[in-house]
Coordinates of C-alpha atoms in Angstrom, one line a residue:
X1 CA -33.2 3.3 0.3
X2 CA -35.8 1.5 -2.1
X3 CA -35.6 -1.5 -3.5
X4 CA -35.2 -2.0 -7.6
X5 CA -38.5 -0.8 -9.2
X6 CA -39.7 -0.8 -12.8
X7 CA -41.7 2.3 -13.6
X8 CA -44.2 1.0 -16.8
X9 CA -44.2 5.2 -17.8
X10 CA -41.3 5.4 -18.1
X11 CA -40.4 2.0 -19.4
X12 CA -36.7 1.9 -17.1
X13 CA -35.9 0.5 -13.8
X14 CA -34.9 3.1 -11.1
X15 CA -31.5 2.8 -9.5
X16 CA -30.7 1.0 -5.9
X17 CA -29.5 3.8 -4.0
X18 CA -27.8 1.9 -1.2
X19 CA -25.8 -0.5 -3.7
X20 CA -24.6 2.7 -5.6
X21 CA -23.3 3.9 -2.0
X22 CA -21.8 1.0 -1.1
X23 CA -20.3 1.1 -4.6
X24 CA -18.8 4.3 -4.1
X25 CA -18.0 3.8 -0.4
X26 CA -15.5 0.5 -1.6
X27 CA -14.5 3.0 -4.3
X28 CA -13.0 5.4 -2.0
X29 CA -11.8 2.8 0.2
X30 CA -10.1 1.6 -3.2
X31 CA -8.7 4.7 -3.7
X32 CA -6.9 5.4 -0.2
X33 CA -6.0 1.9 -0.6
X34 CA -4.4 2.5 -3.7
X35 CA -2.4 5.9 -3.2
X36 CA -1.3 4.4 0.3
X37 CA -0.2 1.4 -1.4
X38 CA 1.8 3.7 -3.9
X39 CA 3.8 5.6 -1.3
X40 CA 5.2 2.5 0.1
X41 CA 5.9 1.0 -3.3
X42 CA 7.7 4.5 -4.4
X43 CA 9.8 4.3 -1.4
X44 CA 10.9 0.8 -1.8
X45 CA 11.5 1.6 -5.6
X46 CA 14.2 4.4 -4.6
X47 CA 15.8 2.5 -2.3
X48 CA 16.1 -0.6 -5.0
X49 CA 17.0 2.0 -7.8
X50 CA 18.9 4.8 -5.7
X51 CA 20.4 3.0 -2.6
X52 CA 23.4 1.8 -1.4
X53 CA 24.1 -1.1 1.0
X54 CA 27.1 -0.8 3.0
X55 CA 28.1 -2.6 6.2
X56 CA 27.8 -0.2 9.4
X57 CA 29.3 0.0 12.4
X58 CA 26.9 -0.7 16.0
X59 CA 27.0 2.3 18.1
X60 CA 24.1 1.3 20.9
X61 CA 21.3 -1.3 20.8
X62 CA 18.7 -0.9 22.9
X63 CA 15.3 -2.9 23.9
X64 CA 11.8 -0.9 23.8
X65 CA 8.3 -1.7 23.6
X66 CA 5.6 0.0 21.5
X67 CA 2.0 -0.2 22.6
X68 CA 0.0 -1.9 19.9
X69 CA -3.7 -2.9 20.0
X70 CA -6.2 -4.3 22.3
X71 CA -3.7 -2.8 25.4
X72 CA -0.8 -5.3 24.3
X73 CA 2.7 -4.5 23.8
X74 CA 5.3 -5.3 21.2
X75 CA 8.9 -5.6 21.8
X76 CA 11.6 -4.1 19.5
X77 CA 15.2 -3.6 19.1
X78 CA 16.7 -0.6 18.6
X79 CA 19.8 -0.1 16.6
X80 CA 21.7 3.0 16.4
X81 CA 24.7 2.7 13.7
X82 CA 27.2 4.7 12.0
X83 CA 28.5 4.1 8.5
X84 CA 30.9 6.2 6.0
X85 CA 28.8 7.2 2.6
X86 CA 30.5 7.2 -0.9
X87 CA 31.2 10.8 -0.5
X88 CA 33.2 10.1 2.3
X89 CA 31.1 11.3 5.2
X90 CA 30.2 10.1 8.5
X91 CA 26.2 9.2 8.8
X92 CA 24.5 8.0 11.9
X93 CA 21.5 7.0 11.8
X94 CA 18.8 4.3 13.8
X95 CA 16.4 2.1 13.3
X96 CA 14.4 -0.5 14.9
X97 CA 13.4 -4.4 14.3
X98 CA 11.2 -6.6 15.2
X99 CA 12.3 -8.8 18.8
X100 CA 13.5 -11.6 18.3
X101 CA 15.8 -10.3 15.7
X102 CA 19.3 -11.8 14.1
X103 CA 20.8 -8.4 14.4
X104 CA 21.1 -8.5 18.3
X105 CA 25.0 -9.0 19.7
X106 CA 26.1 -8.5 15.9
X107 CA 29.3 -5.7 15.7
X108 CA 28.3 -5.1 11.7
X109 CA 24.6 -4.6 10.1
X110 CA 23.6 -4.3 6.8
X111 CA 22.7 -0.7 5.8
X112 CA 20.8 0.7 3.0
X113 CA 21.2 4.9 2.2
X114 CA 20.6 7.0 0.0
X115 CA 22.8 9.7 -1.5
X116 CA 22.9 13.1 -0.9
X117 CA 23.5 15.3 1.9
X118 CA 19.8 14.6 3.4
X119 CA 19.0 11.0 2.2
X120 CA 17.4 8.8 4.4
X121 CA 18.9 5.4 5.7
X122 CA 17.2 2.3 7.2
X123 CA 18.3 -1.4 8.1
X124 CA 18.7 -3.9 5.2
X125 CA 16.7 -6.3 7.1
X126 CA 13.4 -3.7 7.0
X127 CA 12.9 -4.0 3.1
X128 CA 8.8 -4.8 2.5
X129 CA 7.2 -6.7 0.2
X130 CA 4.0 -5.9 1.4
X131 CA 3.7 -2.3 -0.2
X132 CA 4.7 -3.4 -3.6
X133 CA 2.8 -5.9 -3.6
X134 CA -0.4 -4.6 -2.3
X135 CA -0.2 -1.8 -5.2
X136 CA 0.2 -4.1 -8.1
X137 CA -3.2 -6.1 -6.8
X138 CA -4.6 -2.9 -6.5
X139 CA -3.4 -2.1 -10.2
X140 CA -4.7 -5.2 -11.1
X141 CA -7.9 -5.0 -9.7
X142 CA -8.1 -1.4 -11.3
X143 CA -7.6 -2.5 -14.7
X144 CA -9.9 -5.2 -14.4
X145 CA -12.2 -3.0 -13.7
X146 CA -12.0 -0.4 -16.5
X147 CA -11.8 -3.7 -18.9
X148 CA -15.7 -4.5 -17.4
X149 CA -16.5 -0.8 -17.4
X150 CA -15.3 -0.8 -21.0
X151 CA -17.5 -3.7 -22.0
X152 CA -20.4 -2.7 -20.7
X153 CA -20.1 0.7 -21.9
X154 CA -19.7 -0.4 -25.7
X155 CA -22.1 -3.5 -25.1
X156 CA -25.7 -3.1 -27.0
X157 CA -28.9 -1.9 -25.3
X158 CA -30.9 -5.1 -25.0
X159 CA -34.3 -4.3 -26.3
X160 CA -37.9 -5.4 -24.5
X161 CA -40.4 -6.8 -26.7
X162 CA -43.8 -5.4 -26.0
X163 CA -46.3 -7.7 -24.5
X164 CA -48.6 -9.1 -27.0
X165 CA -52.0 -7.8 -26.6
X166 CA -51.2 -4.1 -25.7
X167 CA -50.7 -1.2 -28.3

């Protein structure tokens, strides 16, 4: 709202209101950033840890498009697929890709499940990086800034001489 000032009673400069919002307005951008980035990375961590790839069978593939932004249109292929689990049951699933795709005419794909009687499945091909990758910058950029938070929390006042002249 008002721009740095130095008040000569009080011998401090007042704060800059509208940098401290945008401050906290990136820091809650940050934050949603951050926890989004997490959920993504958390999923792709229990797939790496907890999953299982297996080759399943094509049921149905299908052509659709999604509306995306600006009033355009992407196309997709959707895959419906069946696949036996190490417990011995039947699982069908689907899932979708990206046209063009590799995975179009193929009898096989590449499946990735998890165990237990309600774990999830999803094409091999749809592993992200982007998730994972996105939280460890935002880790990054976290701990970089508690590091500069930390030094100037333990860094000395500087002192101001007095003007010569005025006692």
């Amino acid at each position: 709202m008002f721009p740095k000032r130095y008040s000569p009673f009080l011998k401090t400069t007042f704060v800059d209101e509208d940098a401290e919002q945008r401050k906290a307005g990136m820091l809650i951008v940050a934050i949603i950033a951050f926890v989004i980035s997490a959920w993504y990375s958390f999923n792709e961590l229990t797939y790496a840890l907890k999953g299982t790839t297996v080759t399943a069978t094509v049921m149905r593939t299908y052509e659709f498009t999604v509306p995306t932004r600006y009033g355009q249109s992407a196309p997709r292929l959707g895959v419906e697929y069946a696949f036996t689990d190490a417990d011995g049951d039947l699982r069908q699933d689907k899932d979708w890709v990206p046209l063009p795709s590799q995975l179009r005419g193929e009898p096989g794909v590449e499946v990735q499940y998890l165990p237990g009687p309600d774990g999830d499945s999803r094409l091999a091909a749809n592993r992200s990086i982007i998730g994972p990758t996105f939280f460890v910058g935002c880790v990054a950029f976290l701990i970089v800034s508690l590091v500069q938070l930390i030094r100037e929390a333990n860094a000395p006042i500087p002192r101001r001489r007095r003007a010569s002249g005025m006692r």
